[in-house]
Amino acid sequence: MMLWKAYIKKEAILAKRYITDTIGGGITIFLVFLLIFYGYSGIVGFNLGSDTKESLILSFIIWILAISIYQNITDSIEDETRIGTIEQLYLSKYSFLTVITFKSFAMLLIDFIQIFVLLMLMMLVTQTFLDFHNIGSILLLTFFVSLSFWGLGYALAGGVLLFKKIGTFLQIIQFVLLGLMFLPAEASPFFKLIPSVWGLNLLRDVMVHGTQLSAFGWTDYLYLTLPSIAALLVGILLFRKCLTKATEQSILGFH
């Protein structure tokens, strides 16, 4: 807990110190959203249904959340490698996975503030509002949706440990995830097995249509939990495998 508090304090100080960069990043994300939102409106016509507008906003926000999660993990590895402290973290009394997780989660808490502000701006500018009445349901579904993003982050962080620079690959992942955000989960049973896809579909039901969790069947919860948990476990396994290989090859601190 002390480690987590220390990282939260550190990330808060960094966010305040580089507030201009933080604001600039938020503006860029907001402009990308406007481009997607009004670009889509121009393609299909400006008479978008309310459900479509709300789904666009929700999908975009979850996409930003996904990017924040996996980039925080990979950035943690890259930052510690660049400043030469990664080997000290590996030798600390905490496991290396625990240290990286706590640091990444602290970074995510700061990102949550930016994501919340962006969400409010998106709804105000487009005059399209999501339903937040079932906040408990929203948090639960978001938790399971995000598990697969953590798994992806751990897997990619393993790649950073071995290959050091995978920035181009991370950019490709962004566009792949963006496509998944708009994938019609009910179009095929296979789509439901793709981690986070079905969870996002359930989030749309709750935040767009006001559906209660009790309205979902047990198969809905299986599709929600199993793929995401499996993705998380696979990501952790790959991270540990890559960490072991990096230490065996003595390239852990190589930049």
Tab-separated table of N, CA and C in Angstrom, residues 16-136:
chain	number	residue	atom	x	y	z
A	16	LYS	N	1.108	17.604	-12.593
A	16	LYS	CA	1.067	19.046	-12.320
A	16	LYS	C	2.252	19.763	-12.960
A	17	ARG	N	3.409	19.092	-12.911
A	17	ARG	CA	4.622	19.707	-13.472
A	17	ARG	C	4.510	19.859	-14.985
A	18	TYR	N	3.931	18.862	-15.634
A	18	TYR	CA	3.817	18.890	-17.097
A	18	TYR	C	2.358	19.064	-17.518
A	19	ILE	N	1.675	19.993	-16.868
A	19	ILE	CA	0.249	20.202	-17.103
A	19	ILE	C	-0.025	20.632	-18.546
A	20	THR	N	0.906	21.386	-19.141
A	20	THR	CA	0.716	21.837	-20.521
A	20	THR	C	0.659	20.655	-21.472
A	21	ASP	N	1.554	19.698	-21.267
A	21	ASP	CA	1.572	18.499	-22.105
A	21	ASP	C	0.306	17.680	-21.904
A	22	THR	N	-0.152	17.606	-20.657
A	22	THR	CA	-1.377	16.861	-20.351
A	22	THR	C	-2.584	17.482	-21.049
A	23	ILE	N	-2.691	18.802	-20.969
A	23	ILE	CA	-3.801	19.501	-21.622
A	23	ILE	C	-3.718	19.347	-23.138
A	24	GLY	N	-2.499	19.450	-23.672
A	24	GLY	CA	-2.315	19.286	-25.110
A	24	GLY	C	-2.736	17.915	-25.589
A	25	GLY	N	-2.406	16.887	-24.800
A	25	GLY	CA	-2.826	15.534	-25.149
A	25	GLY	C	-4.331	15.390	-25.127
A	26	GLY	N	-4.973	16.010	-24.138
A	26	GLY	CA	-6.432	15.961	-24.051
A	26	GLY	C	-7.099	16.648	-25.227
A	27	ILE	N	-6.544	17.783	-25.636
A	27	ILE	CA	-7.101	18.504	-26.784
A	27	ILE	C	-6.981	17.669	-28.054
A	28	THR	N	-5.837	17.008	-28.215
A	28	THR	CA	-5.633	16.155	-29.391
A	28	THR	C	-6.659	15.030	-29.441
A	29	ILE	N	-6.873	14.381	-28.298
A	29	ILE	CA	-7.847	13.290	-28.234
A	29	ILE	C	-9.245	13.799	-28.558
A	30	PHE	N	-9.577	14.976	-28.034
A	30	PHE	CA	-10.905	15.538	-28.275
A	30	PHE	C	-11.099	15.863	-29.754
A	31	LEU	N	-10.065	16.371	-30.406
A	31	LEU	CA	-10.155	16.675	-31.833
A	31	LEU	C	-10.316	15.403	-32.659
A	32	VAL	N	-9.636	14.336	-32.240
A	32	VAL	CA	-9.796	13.044	-32.927
A	32	VAL	C	-11.235	12.556	-32.794
A	33	PHE	N	-11.806	12.724	-31.594
A	33	PHE	CA	-13.199	12.328	-31.393
A	33	PHE	C	-14.131	13.107	-32.310
A	34	LEU	N	-13.943	14.422	-32.374
A	34	LEU	CA	-14.798	15.246	-33.232
A	34	LEU	C	-14.672	14.821	-34.691
A	35	LEU	N	-13.463	14.473	-35.096
A	35	LEU	CA	-13.238	14.021	-36.469
A	35	LEU	C	-14.005	12.733	-36.744
A	36	ILE	N	-13.942	11.793	-35.789
A	36	ILE	CA	-14.654	10.524	-35.959
A	36	ILE	C	-16.162	10.741	-35.899
A	37	PHE	N	-16.609	11.515	-34.913
A	37	PHE	CA	-18.048	11.706	-34.704
A	37	PHE	C	-18.701	12.393	-35.898
A	38	TYR	N	-18.151	13.535	-36.282
A	38	TYR	CA	-18.768	14.287	-37.377
A	38	TYR	C	-18.410	13.705	-38.740
A	39	GLY	N	-17.277	12.995	-38.806
A	39	GLY	CA	-16.952	12.294	-40.042
A	39	GLY	C	-17.935	11.173	-40.303
A	40	TYR	N	-18.269	10.427	-39.240
A	40	TYR	CA	-19.257	9.357	-39.369
A	40	TYR	C	-20.629	9.940	-39.696
A	41	SER	N	-20.940	11.065	-39.075
A	41	SER	CA	-22.221	11.717	-39.356
A	41	SER	C	-22.313	12.127	-40.821
A	42	GLY	N	-21.190	12.611	-41.374
A	42	GLY	CA	-21.192	13.031	-42.761
A	42	GLY	C	-21.357	11.876	-43.725
A	43	ILE	N	-20.848	10.693	-43.327
A	43	ILE	CA	-20.944	9.525	-44.203
A	43	ILE	C	-22.361	8.975	-44.239
A	44	VAL	N	-22.977	8.839	-43.068
A	44	VAL	CA	-24.302	8.206	-43.009
A	44	VAL	C	-25.428	9.235	-43.003
A	45	GLY	N	-25.064	10.513	-42.953
A	45	GLY	CA	-26.103	11.547	-42.886
A	45	GLY	C	-26.189	12.094	-41.481
A	46	PHE	N	-26.567	13.339	-41.343
A	46	PHE	CA	-26.562	13.993	-40.030
A	46	PHE	C	-27.747	13.588	-39.162
A	47	ASN	N	-28.669	12.824	-39.696
A	47	ASN	CA	-29.813	12.385	-38.903
A	47	ASN	C	-29.483	11.090	-38.172
A	48	LEU	N	-28.388	11.129	-37.421
A	48	LEU	CA	-28.012	9.961	-36.634
A	48	LEU	C	-29.026	9.746	-35.518
A	49	GLY	N	-29.351	8.484	-35.263
A	49	GLY	CA	-30.223	8.184	-34.142
A	49	GLY	C	-29.508	8.448	-32.836
A	50	SER	N	-30.266	8.705	-31.796
A	50	SER	CA	-29.676	8.991	-30.489
A	50	SER	C	-28.826	7.826	-30.003
A	51	ASP	N	-29.312	6.586	-30.220
A	51	ASP	CA	-28.562	5.414	-29.790
A	51	ASP	C	-27.207	5.345	-30.473
A	52	THR	N	-27.155	5.691	-31.741
A	52	THR	CA	-25.902	5.646	-32.487
A	52	THR	C	-24.905	6.657	-31.940
A	53	LYS	N	-25.371	7.851	-31.636
A	53	LYS	CA	-24.493	8.882	-31.083
A	53	LYS	C	-23.937	8.449	-29.728
A	54	GLU	N	-24.792	7.930	-28.892
A	54	GLU	CA	-24.361	7.494	-27.565
A	54	GLU	C	-23.366	6.343	-27.671
A	55	SER	N	-23.612	5.432	-28.598
A	55	SER	CA	-22.705	4.303	-28.791
A	55	SER	C	-21.342	4.766	-29.277
A	56	LEU	N	-21.327	5.769	-30.146
A	56	LEU	CA	-20.062	6.320	-30.632
A	56	LEU	C	-19.242	6.907	-29.486
A	57	ILE	N	-19.904	7.666	-28.632
A	57	ILE	CA	-19.211	8.281	-27.496
A	57	ILE	C	-18.670	7.214	-26.553
A	58	LEU	N	-19.499	6.240	-26.221
A	58	LEU	CA	-19.080	5.184	-25.304
A	58	LEU	C	-17.923	4.384	-25.884
A	59	SER	N	-18.020	4.007	-27.145
A	59	SER	CA	-16.961	3.221	-27.785
A	59	SER	C	-15.646	3.990	-27.801
A	60	PHE	N	-15.719	5.279	-28.069
A	60	PHE	CA	-14.504	6.091	-28.118
A	60	PHE	C	-13.868	6.201	-26.734
A	61	ILE	N	-14.680	6.393	-25.707
A	61	ILE	CA	-14.154	6.511	-24.343
A	61	ILE	C	-13.491	5.206	-23.902
A	62	ILE	N	-14.113	4.071	-24.205
A	62	ILE	CA	-13.511	2.785	-23.849
A	62	ILE	C	-12.216	2.578	-24.624
A	63	TRP	N	-12.175	3.056	-25.852
A	63	TRP	CA	-10.941	2.979	-26.641
A	63	TRP	C	-9.821	3.776	-25.975
A	64	ILE	N	-10.142	4.977	-25.511
A	64	ILE	CA	-9.147	5.797	-24.813
A	64	ILE	C	-8.705	5.112	-23.520
A	65	LEU	N	-9.646	4.501	-22.810
A	65	LEU	CA	-9.313	3.767	-21.590
A	65	LEU	C	-8.352	2.626	-21.903
A	66	ALA	N	-8.628	1.893	-22.976
A	66	ALA	CA	-7.772	0.776	-23.372
A	66	ALA	C	-6.351	1.245	-23.664
A	67	ILE	N	-6.241	2.331	-24.428
A	67	ILE	CA	-4.921	2.869	-24.766
A	67	ILE	C	-4.186	3.315	-23.506
A	68	SER	N	-4.900	3.970	-22.599
A	68	SER	CA	-4.287	4.441	-21.353
A	68	SER	C	-3.730	3.278	-20.547
A	69	ILE	N	-4.502	2.200	-20.459
A	69	ILE	CA	-4.080	1.061	-19.645
A	69	ILE	C	-2.826	0.413	-20.204
A	70	TYR	N	-2.861	0.024	-21.482
A	70	TYR	CA	-1.703	-0.723	-21.981
A	70	TYR	C	-0.484	0.176	-22.212
A	71	GLN	N	-0.702	1.440	-22.548
A	71	GLN	CA	0.445	2.328	-22.720
A	71	GLN	C	1.082	2.695	-21.383
A	72	ASN	N	0.296	2.777	-20.332
A	72	ASN	CA	0.872	3.047	-19.016
A	72	ASN	C	1.827	1.935	-18.604
A	73	ILE	N	1.451	0.693	-18.910
A	73	ILE	CA	2.303	-0.444	-18.548
A	73	ILE	C	3.583	-0.435	-19.371
A	74	THR	N	3.452	-0.267	-20.681
A	74	THR	CA	4.644	-0.252	-21.537
A	74	THR	C	5.513	0.978	-21.261
A	75	ASP	N	4.873	2.114	-21.008
A	75	ASP	CA	5.639	3.328	-20.698
A	75	ASP	C	6.411	3.178	-19.392
A	76	SER	N	5.823	2.459	-18.432
A	76	SER	CA	6.515	2.234	-17.161
A	76	SER	C	7.827	1.498	-17.388
A	77	ILE	N	7.783	0.470	-18.231
A	77	ILE	CA	8.990	-0.292	-18.541
A	77	ILE	C	10.003	0.586	-19.276
A	78	GLU	N	9.536	1.309	-20.281
A	78	GLU	CA	10.433	2.150	-21.077
A	78	GLU	C	11.068	3.255	-20.231
A	79	ASP	N	10.275	3.867	-19.352
A	79	ASP	CA	10.793	4.953	-18.510
A	79	ASP	C	11.872	4.450	-17.556
A	80	GLU	N	11.592	3.334	-16.896
A	80	GLU	CA	12.559	2.801	-15.934
A	80	GLU	C	13.827	2.331	-16.639
A	81	THR	N	13.681	1.816	-17.857
A	81	THR	CA	14.853	1.387	-18.622
A	81	THR	C	15.686	2.589	-19.044
A	82	ARG	N	15.021	3.647	-19.481
A	82	ARG	CA	15.717	4.834	-19.971
A	82	ARG	C	16.517	5.527	-18.868
A	83	ILE	N	15.936	5.608	-17.668
A	83	ILE	CA	16.635	6.311	-16.583
A	83	ILE	C	17.552	5.377	-15.788
A	84	GLY	N	17.551	4.088	-16.150
A	84	GLY	CA	18.493	3.150	-15.567
A	84	GLY	C	18.129	2.585	-14.214
A	85	THR	N	16.842	2.568	-13.875
A	85	THR	CA	16.428	2.067	-12.554
A	85	THR	C	15.676	0.742	-12.625
A	86	ILE	N	15.563	0.173	-13.816
A	86	ILE	CA	14.738	-1.022	-13.948
A	86	ILE	C	15.337	-2.213	-13.200
A	87	GLU	N	16.661	-2.319	-13.169
A	87	GLU	CA	17.291	-3.435	-12.463
A	87	GLU	C	17.120	-3.296	-10.952
A	88	GLN	N	17.131	-2.049	-10.462
A	88	GLN	CA	16.890	-1.830	-9.030
A	88	GLN	C	15.472	-2.240	-8.655
A	89	LEU	N	14.516	-1.950	-9.529
A	89	LEU	CA	13.136	-2.364	-9.271
A	89	LEU	C	13.019	-3.878	-9.273
A	90	TYR	N	13.750	-4.515	-10.160
A	90	TYR	CA	13.726	-5.981	-10.244
A	90	TYR	C	14.270	-6.614	-8.965
A	91	LEU	N	15.216	-5.929	-8.321
A	91	LEU	CA	15.847	-6.464	-7.114
A	91	LEU	C	15.173	-5.987	-5.829
A	92	SER	N	14.093	-5.199	-5.946
A	92	SER	CA	13.416	-4.688	-4.752
A	92	SER	C	12.681	-5.811	-4.024
A	93	LYS	N	12.189	-5.500	-2.827
A	93	LYS	CA	11.508	-6.521	-2.032
A	93	LYS	C	10.150	-6.892	-2.611
A	94	TYR	N	9.631	-6.032	-3.484
A	94	TYR	CA	8.376	-6.338	-4.165
A	94	TYR	C	8.686	-7.050	-5.478
A	95	SER	N	7.755	-7.881	-5.918
A	95	SER	CA	7.949	-8.525	-7.213
A	95	SER	C	7.918	-7.469	-8.311
A	96	PHE	N	8.632	-7.731	-9.391
A	96	PHE	CA	8.713	-6.768	-10.485
A	96	PHE	C	7.332	-6.507	-11.078
A	97	LEU	N	6.521	-7.550	-11.177
A	97	LEU	CA	5.162	-7.408	-11.702
A	97	LEU	C	4.329	-6.495	-10.807
A	98	THR	N	4.491	-6.641	-9.494
A	98	THR	CA	3.754	-5.803	-8.548
A	98	THR	C	4.144	-4.338	-8.684
A	99	VAL	N	5.430	-4.078	-8.809
A	99	VAL	CA	5.914	-2.698	-8.932
A	99	VAL	C	5.353	-2.038	-10.186
A	100	ILE	N	5.445	-2.746	-11.312
A	100	ILE	CA	4.962	-2.193	-12.578
A	100	ILE	C	3.448	-1.995	-12.536
A	101	THR	N	2.737	-2.925	-11.905
A	101	THR	CA	1.280	-2.817	-11.803
A	101	THR	C	0.879	-1.605	-10.971
A	102	PHE	N	1.516	-1.419	-9.827
A	102	PHE	CA	1.195	-0.284	-8.961
A	102	PHE	C	1.496	1.041	-9.655
A	103	LYS	N	2.636	1.100	-10.336
A	103	LYS	CA	2.990	2.334	-11.035
A	103	LYS	C	1.991	2.617	-12.156
A	104	SER	N	1.638	1.590	-12.910
A	104	SER	CA	0.703	1.758	-14.027
A	104	SER	C	-0.678	2.157	-13.532
A	105	PHE	N	-1.101	1.578	-12.414
A	105	PHE	CA	-2.412	1.914	-11.863
A	105	PHE	C	-2.436	3.352	-11.352
A	106	ALA	N	-1.334	3.792	-10.768
A	106	ALA	CA	-1.248	5.188	-10.316
A	106	ALA	C	-1.350	6.140	-11.505
A	107	MET	N	-0.691	5.788	-12.603
A	107	MET	CA	-0.778	6.594	-13.823
A	107	MET	C	-2.207	6.602	-14.355
A	108	LEU	N	-2.884	5.453	-14.243
A	108	LEU	CA	-4.253	5.343	-14.737
A	108	LEU	C	-5.207	6.220	-13.939
A	109	LEU	N	-4.987	6.329	-12.635
A	109	LEU	CA	-5.846	7.183	-11.811
A	109	LEU	C	-5.784	8.636	-12.281
A	110	ILE	N	-4.589	9.084	-12.637
A	110	ILE	CA	-4.449	10.443	-13.176
A	110	ILE	C	-5.152	10.542	-14.526
A	111	ASP	N	-5.016	9.498	-15.336
A	111	ASP	CA	-5.670	9.486	-16.652
A	111	ASP	C	-7.189	9.516	-16.523
A	112	PHE	N	-7.711	8.897	-15.461
A	112	PHE	CA	-9.162	8.869	-15.254
A	112	PHE	C	-9.738	10.290	-15.187
A	113	ILE	N	-8.997	11.187	-14.579
A	113	ILE	CA	-9.464	12.577	-14.485
A	113	ILE	C	-9.611	13.169	-15.879
A	114	GLN	N	-8.597	12.946	-16.703
A	114	GLN	CA	-8.639	13.455	-18.074
A	114	GLN	C	-9.757	12.795	-18.873
A	115	ILE	N	-9.922	11.487	-18.709
A	115	ILE	CA	-10.967	10.764	-19.433
A	115	ILE	C	-12.350	11.263	-19.029
A	116	PHE	N	-12.542	11.517	-17.727
A	116	PHE	CA	-13.830	12.016	-17.246
A	116	PHE	C	-14.131	13.391	-17.835
A	117	VAL	N	-13.130	14.273	-17.833
A	117	VAL	CA	-13.318	15.615	-18.401
A	117	VAL	C	-13.647	15.521	-19.886
A	118	LEU	N	-12.941	14.643	-20.596
A	118	LEU	CA	-13.202	14.458	-22.026
A	118	LEU	C	-14.616	13.951	-22.271
A	119	LEU	N	-15.053	13.011	-21.431
A	119	LEU	CA	-16.402	12.468	-21.581
A	119	LEU	C	-17.449	13.558	-21.398
A	120	MET	N	-17.264	14.408	-20.387
A	120	MET	CA	-18.207	15.500	-20.165
A	120	MET	C	-18.241	16.455	-21.358
A	121	LEU	N	-17.065	16.776	-21.902
A	121	LEU	CA	-16.993	17.667	-23.062
A	121	LEU	C	-17.668	17.052	-24.283
A	122	MET	N	-17.438	15.761	-24.483
A	122	MET	CA	-18.045	15.074	-25.625
A	122	MET	C	-19.568	15.125	-25.555
A	123	MET	N	-20.099	14.876	-24.371
A	123	MET	CA	-21.551	14.875	-24.225
A	123	MET	C	-22.122	16.281	-24.373
A	124	LEU	N	-21.412	17.279	-23.840
A	124	LEU	CA	-21.903	18.657	-23.938
A	124	LEU	C	-21.861	19.175	-25.375
A	125	VAL	N	-20.758	18.919	-26.064
A	125	VAL	CA	-20.608	19.421	-27.431
A	125	VAL	C	-21.595	18.757	-28.379
A	126	THR	N	-21.797	17.452	-28.213
A	126	THR	CA	-22.700	16.724	-29.117
A	126	THR	C	-24.139	16.708	-28.620
A	127	GLN	N	-24.350	17.208	-27.391
A	127	GLN	CA	-25.686	17.185	-26.784
A	127	GLN	C	-26.261	15.769	-26.773
A	128	THR	N	-25.382	14.823	-26.487
A	128	THR	CA	-25.753	13.413	-26.397
A	128	THR	C	-25.256	12.899	-25.056
A	129	PHE	N	-26.172	12.382	-24.225
A	129	PHE	CA	-25.813	12.046	-22.855
A	129	PHE	C	-26.037	10.563	-22.562
A	130	LEU	N	-25.025	9.975	-21.922
A	130	LEU	CA	-25.117	8.584	-21.512
A	130	LEU	C	-25.874	8.481	-20.194
A	131	ASP	N	-26.385	7.282	-19.915
A	131	ASP	CA	-27.168	7.028	-18.708
A	131	ASP	C	-26.238	6.548	-17.594
A	132	PHE	N	-26.127	7.330	-16.514
A	132	PHE	CA	-25.259	6.970	-15.393
A	132	PHE	C	-26.053	6.566	-14.147
A	133	HIS	N	-27.323	6.245	-14.318
A	133	HIS	CA	-28.138	5.891	-13.159
A	133	HIS	C	-27.659	4.595	-12.501
A	134	ASN	N	-27.236	3.622	-13.313
A	134	ASN	CA	-26.780	2.338	-12.769
A	134	ASN	C	-25.260	2.355	-12.626
A	135	ILE	N	-24.760	3.239	-11.763
A	135	ILE	CA	-23.323	3.439	-11.658
A	135	ILE	C	-22.604	2.178	-11.189
A	136	GLY	N	-23.236	1.407	-10.292
A	136	GLY	CA	-22.631	0.163	-9.832
A	136	GLY	C	-22.454	-0.825	-10.973
